[in-house]
mmCIF file of C-alpha atoms in Angstrom:
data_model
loop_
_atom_site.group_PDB
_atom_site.id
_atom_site.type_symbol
_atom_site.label_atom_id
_atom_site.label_comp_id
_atom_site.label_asym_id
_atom_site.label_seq_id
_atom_site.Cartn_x
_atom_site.Cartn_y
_atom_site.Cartn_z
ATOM 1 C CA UNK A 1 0.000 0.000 0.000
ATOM 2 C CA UNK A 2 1.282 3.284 -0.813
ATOM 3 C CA UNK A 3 2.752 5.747 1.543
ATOM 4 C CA UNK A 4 -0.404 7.915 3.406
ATOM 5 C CA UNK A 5 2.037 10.594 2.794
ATOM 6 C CA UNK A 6 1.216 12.445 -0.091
ATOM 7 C CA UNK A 7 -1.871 10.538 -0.305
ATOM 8 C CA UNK A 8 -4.229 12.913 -0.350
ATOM 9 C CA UNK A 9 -8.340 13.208 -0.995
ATOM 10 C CA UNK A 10 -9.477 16.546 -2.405
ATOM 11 C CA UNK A 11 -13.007 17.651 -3.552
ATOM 12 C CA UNK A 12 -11.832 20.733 -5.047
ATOM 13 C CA UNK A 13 -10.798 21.387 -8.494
ATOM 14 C CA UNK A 14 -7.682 22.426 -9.368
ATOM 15 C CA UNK A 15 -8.154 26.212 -9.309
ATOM 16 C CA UNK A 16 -9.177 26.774 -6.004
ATOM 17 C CA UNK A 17 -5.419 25.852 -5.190
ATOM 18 C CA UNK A 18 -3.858 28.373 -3.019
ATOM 19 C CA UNK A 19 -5.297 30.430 -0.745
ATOM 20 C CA UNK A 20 -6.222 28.343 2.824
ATOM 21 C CA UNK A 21 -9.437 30.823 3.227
ATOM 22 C CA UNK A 22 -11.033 29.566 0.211
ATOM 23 C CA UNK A 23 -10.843 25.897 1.168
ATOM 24 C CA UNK A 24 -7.665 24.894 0.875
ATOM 25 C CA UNK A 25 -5.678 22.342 -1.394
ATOM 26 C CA UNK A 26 -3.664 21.526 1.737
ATOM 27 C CA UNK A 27 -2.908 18.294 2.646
ATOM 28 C CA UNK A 28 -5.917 16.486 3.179
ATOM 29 C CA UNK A 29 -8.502 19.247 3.963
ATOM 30 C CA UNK A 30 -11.633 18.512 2.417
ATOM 31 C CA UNK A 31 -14.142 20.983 1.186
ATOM 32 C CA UNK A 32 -17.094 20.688 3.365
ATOM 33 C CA UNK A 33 -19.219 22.495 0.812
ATOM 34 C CA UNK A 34 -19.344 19.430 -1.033
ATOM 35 C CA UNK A 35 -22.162 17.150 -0.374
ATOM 36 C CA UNK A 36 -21.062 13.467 -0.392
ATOM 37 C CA UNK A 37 -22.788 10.267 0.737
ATOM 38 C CA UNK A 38 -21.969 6.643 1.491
ATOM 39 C CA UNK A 39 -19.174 4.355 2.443
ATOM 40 C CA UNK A 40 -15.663 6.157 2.452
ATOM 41 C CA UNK A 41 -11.994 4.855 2.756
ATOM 42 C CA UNK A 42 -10.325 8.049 2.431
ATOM 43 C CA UNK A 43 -6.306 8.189 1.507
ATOM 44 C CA UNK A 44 -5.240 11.400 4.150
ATOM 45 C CA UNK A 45 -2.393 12.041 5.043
ATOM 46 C CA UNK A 46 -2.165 12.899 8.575
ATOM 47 C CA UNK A 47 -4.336 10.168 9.716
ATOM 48 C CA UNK A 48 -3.188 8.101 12.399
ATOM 49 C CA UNK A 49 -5.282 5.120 11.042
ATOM 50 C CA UNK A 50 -4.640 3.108 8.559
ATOM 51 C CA UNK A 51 -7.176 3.948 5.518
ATOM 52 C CA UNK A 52 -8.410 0.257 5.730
ATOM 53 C CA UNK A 53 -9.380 0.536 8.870
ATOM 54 C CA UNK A 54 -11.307 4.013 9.079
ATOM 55 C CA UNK A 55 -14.515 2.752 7.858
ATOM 56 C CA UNK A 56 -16.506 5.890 7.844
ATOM 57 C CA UNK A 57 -20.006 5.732 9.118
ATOM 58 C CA UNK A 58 -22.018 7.005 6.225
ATOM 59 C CA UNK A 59 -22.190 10.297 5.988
ATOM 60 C CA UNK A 60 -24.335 13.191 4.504
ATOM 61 C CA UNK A 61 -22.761 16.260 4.521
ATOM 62 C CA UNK A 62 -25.241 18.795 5.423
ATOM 63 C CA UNK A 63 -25.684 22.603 5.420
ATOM 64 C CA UNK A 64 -24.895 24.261 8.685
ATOM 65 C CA UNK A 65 -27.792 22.655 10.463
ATOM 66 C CA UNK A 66 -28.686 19.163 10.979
ATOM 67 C CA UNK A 67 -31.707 17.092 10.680
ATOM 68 C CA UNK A 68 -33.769 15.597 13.801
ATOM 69 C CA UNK A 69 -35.008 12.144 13.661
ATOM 70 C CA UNK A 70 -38.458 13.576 13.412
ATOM 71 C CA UNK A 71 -37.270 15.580 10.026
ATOM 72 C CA UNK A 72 -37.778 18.684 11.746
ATOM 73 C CA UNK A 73 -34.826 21.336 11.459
ATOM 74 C CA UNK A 74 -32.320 21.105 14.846
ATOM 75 C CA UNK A 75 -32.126 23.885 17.242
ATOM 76 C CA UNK A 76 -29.399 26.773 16.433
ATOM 77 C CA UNK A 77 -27.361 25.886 19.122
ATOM 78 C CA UNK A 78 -25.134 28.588 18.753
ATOM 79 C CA UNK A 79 -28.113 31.196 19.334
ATOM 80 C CA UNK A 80 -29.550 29.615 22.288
ATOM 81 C CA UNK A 81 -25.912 29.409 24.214
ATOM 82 C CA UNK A 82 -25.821 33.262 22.998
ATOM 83 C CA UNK A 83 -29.017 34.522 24.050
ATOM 84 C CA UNK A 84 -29.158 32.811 27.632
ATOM 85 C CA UNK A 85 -30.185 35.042 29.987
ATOM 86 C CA UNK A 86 -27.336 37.105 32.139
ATOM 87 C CA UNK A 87 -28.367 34.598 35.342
ATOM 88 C CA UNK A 88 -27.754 31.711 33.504
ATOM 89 C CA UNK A 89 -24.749 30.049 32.400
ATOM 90 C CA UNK A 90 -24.431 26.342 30.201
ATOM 91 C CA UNK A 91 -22.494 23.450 31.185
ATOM 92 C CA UNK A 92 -19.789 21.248 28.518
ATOM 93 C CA UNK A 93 -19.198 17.895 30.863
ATOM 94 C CA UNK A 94 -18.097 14.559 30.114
ATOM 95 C CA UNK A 95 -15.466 12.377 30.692
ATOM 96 C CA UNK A 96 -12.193 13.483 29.226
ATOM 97 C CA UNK A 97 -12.085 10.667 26.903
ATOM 98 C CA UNK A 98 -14.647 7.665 25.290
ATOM 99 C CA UNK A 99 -13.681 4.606 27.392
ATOM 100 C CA UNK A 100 -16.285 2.560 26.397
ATOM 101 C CA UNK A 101 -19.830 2.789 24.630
ATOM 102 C CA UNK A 102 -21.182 1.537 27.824
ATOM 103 C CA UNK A 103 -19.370 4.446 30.208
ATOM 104 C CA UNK A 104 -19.662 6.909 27.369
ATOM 105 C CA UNK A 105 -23.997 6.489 27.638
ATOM 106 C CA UNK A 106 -23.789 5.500 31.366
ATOM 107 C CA UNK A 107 -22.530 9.484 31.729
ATOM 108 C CA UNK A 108 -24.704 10.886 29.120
ATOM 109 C CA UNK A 109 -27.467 9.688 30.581
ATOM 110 C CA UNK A 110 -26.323 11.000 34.555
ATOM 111 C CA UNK A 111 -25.230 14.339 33.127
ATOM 112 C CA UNK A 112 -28.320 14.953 31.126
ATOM 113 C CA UNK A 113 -30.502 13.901 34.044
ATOM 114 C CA UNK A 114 -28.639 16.319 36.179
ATOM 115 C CA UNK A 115 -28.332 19.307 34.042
ATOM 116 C CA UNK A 116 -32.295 19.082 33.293
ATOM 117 C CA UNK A 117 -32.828 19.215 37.025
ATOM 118 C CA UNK A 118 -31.126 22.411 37.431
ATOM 119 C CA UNK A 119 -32.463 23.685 34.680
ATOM 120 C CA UNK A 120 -29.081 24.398 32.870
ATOM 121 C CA UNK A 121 -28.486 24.183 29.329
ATOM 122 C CA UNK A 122 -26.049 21.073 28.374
ATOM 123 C CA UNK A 123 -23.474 19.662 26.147
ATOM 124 C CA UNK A 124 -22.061 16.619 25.781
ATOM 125 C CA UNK A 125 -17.920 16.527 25.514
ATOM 126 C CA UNK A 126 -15.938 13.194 25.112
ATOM 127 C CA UNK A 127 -12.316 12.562 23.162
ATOM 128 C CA UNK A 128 -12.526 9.625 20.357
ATOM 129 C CA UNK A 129 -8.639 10.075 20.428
ATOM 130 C CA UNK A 130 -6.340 12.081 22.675
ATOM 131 C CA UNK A 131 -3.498 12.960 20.518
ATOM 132 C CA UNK A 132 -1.606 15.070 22.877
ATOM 133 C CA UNK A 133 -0.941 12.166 26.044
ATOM 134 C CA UNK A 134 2.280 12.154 27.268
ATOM 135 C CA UNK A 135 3.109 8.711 26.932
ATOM 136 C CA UNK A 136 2.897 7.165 23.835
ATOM 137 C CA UNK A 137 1.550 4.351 25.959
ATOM 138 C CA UNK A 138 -1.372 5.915 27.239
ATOM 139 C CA UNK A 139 -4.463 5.273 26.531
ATOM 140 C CA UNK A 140 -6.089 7.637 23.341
ATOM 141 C CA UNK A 141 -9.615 6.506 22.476
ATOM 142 C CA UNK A 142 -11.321 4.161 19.889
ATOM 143 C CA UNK A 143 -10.403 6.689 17.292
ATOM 144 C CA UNK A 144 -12.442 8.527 14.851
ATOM 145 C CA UNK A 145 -14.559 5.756 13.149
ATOM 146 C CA UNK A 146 -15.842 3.830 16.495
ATOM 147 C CA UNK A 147 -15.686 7.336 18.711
ATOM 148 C CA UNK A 148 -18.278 9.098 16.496
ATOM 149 C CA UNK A 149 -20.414 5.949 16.213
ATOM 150 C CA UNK A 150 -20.711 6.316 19.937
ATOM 151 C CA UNK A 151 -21.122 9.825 19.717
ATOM 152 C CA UNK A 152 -23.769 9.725 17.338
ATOM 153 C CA UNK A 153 -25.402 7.305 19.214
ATOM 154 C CA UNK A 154 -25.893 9.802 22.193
ATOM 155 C CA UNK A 155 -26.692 12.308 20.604
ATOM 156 C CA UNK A 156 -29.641 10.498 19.129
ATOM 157 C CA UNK A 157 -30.260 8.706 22.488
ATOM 158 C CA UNK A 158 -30.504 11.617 24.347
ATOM 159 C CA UNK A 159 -30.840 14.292 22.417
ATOM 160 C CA UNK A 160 -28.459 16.650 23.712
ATOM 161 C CA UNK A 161 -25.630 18.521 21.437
ATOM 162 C CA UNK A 162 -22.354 17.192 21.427
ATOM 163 C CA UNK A 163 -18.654 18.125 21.449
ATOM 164 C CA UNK A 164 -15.578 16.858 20.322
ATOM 165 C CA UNK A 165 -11.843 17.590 19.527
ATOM 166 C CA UNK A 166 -9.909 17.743 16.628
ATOM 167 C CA UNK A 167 -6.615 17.200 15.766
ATOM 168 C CA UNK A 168 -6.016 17.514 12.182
ATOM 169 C CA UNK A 169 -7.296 19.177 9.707
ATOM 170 C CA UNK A 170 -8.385 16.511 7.427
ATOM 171 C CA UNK A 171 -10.208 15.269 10.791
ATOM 172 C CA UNK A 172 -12.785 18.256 10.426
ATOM 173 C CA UNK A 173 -15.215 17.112 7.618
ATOM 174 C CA UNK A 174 -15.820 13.956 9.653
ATOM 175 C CA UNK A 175 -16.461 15.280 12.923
ATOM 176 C CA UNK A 176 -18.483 18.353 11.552
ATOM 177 C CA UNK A 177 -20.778 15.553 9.638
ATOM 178 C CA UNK A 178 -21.828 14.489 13.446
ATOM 179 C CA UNK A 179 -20.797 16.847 16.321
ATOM 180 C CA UNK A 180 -22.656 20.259 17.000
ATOM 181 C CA UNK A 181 -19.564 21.928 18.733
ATOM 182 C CA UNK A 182 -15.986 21.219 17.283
ATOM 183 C CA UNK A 183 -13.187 21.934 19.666
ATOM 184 C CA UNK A 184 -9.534 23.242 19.157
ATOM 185 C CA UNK A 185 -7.383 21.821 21.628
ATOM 186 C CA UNK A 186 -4.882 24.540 23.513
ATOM 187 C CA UNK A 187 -2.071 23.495 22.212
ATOM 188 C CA UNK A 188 -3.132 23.581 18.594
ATOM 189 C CA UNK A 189 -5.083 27.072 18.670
ATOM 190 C CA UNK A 190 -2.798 28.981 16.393
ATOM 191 C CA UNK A 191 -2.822 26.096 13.723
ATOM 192 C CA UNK A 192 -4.436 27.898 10.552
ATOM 193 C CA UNK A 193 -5.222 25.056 8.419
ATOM 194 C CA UNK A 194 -6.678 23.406 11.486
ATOM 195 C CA UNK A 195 -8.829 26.557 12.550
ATOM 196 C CA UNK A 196 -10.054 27.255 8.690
ATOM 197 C CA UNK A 197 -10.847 23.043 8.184
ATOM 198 C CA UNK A 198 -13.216 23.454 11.652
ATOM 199 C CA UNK A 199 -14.710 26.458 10.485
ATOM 200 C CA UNK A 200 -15.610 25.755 6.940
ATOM 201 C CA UNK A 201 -17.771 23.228 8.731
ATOM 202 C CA UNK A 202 -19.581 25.807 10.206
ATOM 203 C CA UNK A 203 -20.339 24.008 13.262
ATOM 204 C CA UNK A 204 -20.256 25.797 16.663
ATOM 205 C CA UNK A 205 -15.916 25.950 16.846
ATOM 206 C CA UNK A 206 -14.579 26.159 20.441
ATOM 207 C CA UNK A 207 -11.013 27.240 20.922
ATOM 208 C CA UNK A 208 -9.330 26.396 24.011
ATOM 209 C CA UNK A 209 -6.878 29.655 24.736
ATOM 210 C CA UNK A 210 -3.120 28.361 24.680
ATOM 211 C CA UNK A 211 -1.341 28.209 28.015
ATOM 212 C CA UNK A 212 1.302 30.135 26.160
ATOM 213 C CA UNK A 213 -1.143 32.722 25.017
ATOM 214 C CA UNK A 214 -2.087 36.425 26.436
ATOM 215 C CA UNK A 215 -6.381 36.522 26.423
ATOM 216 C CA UNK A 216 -5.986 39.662 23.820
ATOM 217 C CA UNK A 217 -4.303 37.128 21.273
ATOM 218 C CA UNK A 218 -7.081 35.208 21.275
ATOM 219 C CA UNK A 219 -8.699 38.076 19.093
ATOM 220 C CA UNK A 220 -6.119 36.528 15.977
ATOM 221 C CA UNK A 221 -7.777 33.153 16.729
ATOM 222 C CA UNK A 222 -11.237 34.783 16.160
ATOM 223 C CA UNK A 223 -10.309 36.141 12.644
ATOM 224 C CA UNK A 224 -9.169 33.914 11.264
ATOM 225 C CA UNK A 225 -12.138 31.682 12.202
ATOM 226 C CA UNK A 226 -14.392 35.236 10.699
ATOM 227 C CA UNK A 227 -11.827 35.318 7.375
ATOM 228 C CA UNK A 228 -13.175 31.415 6.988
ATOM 229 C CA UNK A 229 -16.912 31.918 7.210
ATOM 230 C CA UNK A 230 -17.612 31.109 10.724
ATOM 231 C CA UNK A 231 -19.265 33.426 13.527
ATOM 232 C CA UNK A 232 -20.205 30.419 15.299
ATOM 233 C CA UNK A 233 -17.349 31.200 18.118
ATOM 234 C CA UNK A 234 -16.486 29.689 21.769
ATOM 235 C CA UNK A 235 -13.504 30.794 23.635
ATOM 236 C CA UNK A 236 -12.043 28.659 26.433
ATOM 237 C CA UNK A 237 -9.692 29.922 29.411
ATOM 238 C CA UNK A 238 -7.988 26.820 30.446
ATOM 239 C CA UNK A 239 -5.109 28.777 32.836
ATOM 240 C CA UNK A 240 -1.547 29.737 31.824
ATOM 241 C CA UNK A 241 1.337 27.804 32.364
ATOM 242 C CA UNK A 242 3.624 29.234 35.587
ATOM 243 C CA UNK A 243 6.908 28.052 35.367
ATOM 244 C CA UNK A 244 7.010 24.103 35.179
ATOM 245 C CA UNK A 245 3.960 21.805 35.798
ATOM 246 C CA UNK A 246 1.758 24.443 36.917
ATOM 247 C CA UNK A 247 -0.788 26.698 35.892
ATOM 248 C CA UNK A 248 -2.759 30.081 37.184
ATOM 249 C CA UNK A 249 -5.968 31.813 35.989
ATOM 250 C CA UNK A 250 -6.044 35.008 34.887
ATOM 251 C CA UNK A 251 -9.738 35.710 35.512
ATOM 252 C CA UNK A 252 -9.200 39.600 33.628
ATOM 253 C CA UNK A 253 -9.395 36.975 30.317
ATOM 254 C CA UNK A 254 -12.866 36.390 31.061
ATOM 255 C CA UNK A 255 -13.967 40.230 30.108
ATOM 256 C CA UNK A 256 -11.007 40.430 27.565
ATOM 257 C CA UNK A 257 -12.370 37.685 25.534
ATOM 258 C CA UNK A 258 -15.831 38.615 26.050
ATOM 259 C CA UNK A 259 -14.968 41.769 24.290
ATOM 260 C CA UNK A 260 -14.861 40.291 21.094
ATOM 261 C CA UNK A 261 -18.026 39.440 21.206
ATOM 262 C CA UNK A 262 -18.769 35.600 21.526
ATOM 263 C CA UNK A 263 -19.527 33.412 24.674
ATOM 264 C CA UNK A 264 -16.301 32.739 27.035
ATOM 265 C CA UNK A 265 -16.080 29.203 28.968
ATOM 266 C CA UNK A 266 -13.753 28.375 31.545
ATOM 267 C CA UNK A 267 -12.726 25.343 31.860
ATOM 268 C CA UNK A 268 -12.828 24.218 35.812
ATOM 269 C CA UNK A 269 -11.272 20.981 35.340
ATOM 270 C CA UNK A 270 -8.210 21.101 33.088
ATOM 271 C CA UNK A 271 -7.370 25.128 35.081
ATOM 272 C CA UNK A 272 -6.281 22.605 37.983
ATOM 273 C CA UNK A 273 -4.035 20.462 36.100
ATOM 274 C CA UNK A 274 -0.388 20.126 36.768
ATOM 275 C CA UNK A 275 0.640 19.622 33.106
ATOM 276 C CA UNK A 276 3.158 16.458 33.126
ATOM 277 C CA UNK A 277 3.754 16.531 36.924
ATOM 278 C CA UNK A 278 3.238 12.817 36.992
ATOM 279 C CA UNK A 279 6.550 11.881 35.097
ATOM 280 C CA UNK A 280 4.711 10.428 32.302
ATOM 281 C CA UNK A 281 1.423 11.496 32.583
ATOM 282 C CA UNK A 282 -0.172 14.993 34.349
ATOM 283 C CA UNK A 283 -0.916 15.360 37.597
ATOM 284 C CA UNK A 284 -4.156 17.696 39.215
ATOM 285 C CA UNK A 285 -5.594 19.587 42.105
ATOM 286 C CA UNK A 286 -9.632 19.008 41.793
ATOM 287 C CA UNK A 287 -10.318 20.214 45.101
ATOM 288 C CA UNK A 288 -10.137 23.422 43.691
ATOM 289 C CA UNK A 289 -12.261 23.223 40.869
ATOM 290 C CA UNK A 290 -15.120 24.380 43.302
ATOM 291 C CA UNK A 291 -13.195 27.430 43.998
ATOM 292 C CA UNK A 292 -11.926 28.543 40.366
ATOM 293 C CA UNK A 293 -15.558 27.949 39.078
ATOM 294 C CA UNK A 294 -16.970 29.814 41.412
ATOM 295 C CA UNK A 295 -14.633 32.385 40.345
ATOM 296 C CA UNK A 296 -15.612 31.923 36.922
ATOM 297 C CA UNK A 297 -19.278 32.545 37.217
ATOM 298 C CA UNK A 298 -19.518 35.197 39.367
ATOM 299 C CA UNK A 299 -16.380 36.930 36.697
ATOM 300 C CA UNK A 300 -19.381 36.665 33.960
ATOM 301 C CA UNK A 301 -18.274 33.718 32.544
ATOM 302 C CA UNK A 302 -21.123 32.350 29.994
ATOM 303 C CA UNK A 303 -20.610 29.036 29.967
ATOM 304 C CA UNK A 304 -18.535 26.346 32.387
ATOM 305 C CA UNK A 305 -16.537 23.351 30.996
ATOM 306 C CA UNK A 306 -15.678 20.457 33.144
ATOM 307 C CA UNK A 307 -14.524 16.443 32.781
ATOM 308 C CA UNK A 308 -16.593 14.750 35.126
ATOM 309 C CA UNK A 309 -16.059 11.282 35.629
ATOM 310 C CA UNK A 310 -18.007 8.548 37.972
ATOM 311 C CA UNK A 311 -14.343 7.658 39.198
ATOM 312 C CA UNK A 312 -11.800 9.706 38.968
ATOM 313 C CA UNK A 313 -9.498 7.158 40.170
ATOM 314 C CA UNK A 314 -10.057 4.430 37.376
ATOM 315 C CA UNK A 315 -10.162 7.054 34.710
ATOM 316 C CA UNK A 316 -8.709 6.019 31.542
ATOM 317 C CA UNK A 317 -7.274 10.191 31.056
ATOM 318 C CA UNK A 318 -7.127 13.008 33.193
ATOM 319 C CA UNK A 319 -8.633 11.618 36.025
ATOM 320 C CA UNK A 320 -6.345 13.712 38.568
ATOM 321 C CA UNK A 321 -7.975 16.737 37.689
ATOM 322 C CA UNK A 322 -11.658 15.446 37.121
ATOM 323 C CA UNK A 323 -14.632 16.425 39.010
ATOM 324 C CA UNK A 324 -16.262 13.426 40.551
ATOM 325 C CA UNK A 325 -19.906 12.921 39.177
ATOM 326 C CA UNK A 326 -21.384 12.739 42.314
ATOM 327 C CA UNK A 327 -20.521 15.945 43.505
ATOM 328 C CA UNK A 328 -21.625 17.532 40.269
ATOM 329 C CA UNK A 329 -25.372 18.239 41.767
ATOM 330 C CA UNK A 330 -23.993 20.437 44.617
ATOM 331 C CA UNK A 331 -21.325 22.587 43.002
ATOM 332 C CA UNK A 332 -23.910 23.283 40.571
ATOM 333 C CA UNK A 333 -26.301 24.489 43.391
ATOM 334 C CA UNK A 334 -23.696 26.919 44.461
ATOM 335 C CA UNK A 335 -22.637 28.467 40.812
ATOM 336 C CA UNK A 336 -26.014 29.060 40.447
ATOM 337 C CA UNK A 337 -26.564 30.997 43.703
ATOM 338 C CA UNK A 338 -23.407 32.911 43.064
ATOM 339 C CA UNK A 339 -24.534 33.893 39.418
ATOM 340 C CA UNK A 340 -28.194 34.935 40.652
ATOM 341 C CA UNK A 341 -26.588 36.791 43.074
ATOM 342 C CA UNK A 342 -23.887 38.634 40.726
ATOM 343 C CA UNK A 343 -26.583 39.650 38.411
#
């Protein structure tokens, strides 16, 4: 079999080669304008699967909305998260990565169930494949083929909208055909190619801010995600890293970001990491999530992001810095007295 280098599938003719804005002829970014159905082996380089084994669930590539199982048009997602009222926020949870179909429903199903009796508004996040471990012998996911199976299958189960991350560009016409939010991991938020890919989607993109990044040059991530079509914006503060293994929270990036004009999340969960503290994988201090959401929401933060996990201990990723599911119910008590009270 030949080389996945160099082997590249492209839906656009020859003379849109060039410029990245108008959907590139880079290596193995896909035009998502194209509409396309049925069983796909794609040749792409940067895949971390062989092409044999990346049997595509079939796909219709759709407009920027997606059809319900009734045939009725989905919900703008992106306008409801926008327009919540100022003492409200919404909630991305999930476990940091897809363990199993059974776990990755089994938490659906607890999150949803929580989230509806709060009465806050609720996506669903899981990882089909963490690229960025820090062993290669950790564990990364079922990849892209069985993790959006499972994906799919919750978000038809339970009919809540659902998040993922991307990696590579040519990863973005996949994961646009089933998630409602794609997200940029921290380390890769500069990545043009990978920002344009996500947004030609136009899916809801969430960009985590870098650790290395100020808040203010966030506003570079945002156009270039405008340049490629897409006004469907998140922006994540995820702390900044302080000296080795550590991070702090600047929670001044809250307003900065929310300056340019789309929703800000913080990210409670991965704020509390200590970033490769454990030799070969990170360490974490959850005990103060409680504290930096807090923070957060009462900052004006519109949204919270958190891996929540029914055992921290026995998690498969990040499980040193996840919230434990069953103390979910009362933190959210408290954010929601503090943002009632702010407002």
């Amino acid at each position: 079999m030949r080389s996945l280098l160099g082997s590249v599938l492209t839906l656009l003719p020859s003379q849109d080669r060039g410029n990245p804005l108008s959907c590139p002829r880079t290596p193995g970014i896909l035009d998502p304008r194209a509409e396309f159905r049925g069983f796909i082996r794609p040749r792409i380089w940067g895949f971390t699967q062989e092409p044999s084994s990346l049997e595509i669930i079939e796909f219709e590539h759709r407009s920027r909305r997606d059809r319900r199982k009734d045939g009725r048009m989905r919900l703008d997602y992106f306008q409801d998260f926008q327009a919540l009222e100022s003492n409200k926020f919404f909630l991305i949870a999930g476990p940091c990565v897809i363990e199993s179909r059974d776990h990755t429903l089994f938490m659906a199903e607890a999150l949803k169930k929580i989230t509806t009796e709060h009465e806050i508004p609720f996506i669903f996040k899981a990882s089909f494949d963490k690229a960025n471990r820090s062993s290669i012998n950790s564990f990364r996911g079922p990849g892209i083929n069985e993790g959006l199976k499972i994906l799919n299958e919750v978000r038809k189960t339970f009919d809540v909208p659902i998040l993922s991350d991307i990696h590579e560009a040519p990863q973005a016409i996949f994961a646009g055909a089933i998630l409602d939010v794609i997200q940029i991991p921290a380390f890769l938020c500069r990545q043009t190619d990978l920002l344009v890919a996500a947004a030609k989607t136009g899916k809801i993109i969430n960009v985590k801010k870098g650790q290395f990044l100020s808040p203010a040059e966030m506003k570079n991530v945002v156009d270039k995600l405008r340049e490629a079509g897409n006004e469907k914006i998140f922006l994540t503060e995820r702390g900044s890293s302080f000296g080795y293994n550590n991070l702090v929270v600047d929670f001044r990036s809250i307003p900065i970001m929310k300056s340019f004009g789309y929703p800000v999340i913080f990210d409670a969960t991965h704020s509390v990491q200590l970033p490769g503290a454990g030799k070969d994988k990170s360490s974490g201090q959850p005990e103060f999530i409680p504290t930096l959401a807090s923070a957060a929401i009462a900052t004006g933060a519109d949204g919270l992001f958190m891996e929540v996990h029914n055992d921290p201990s026995k998690a498969l990723s990040d499980g040193a810095n996840a919230l434990n599911l069953r103390v979910l119910p009362t933190l959210l008590d408290r954010l929601i007295r503090i943002r009632q009270v702010v407002n």
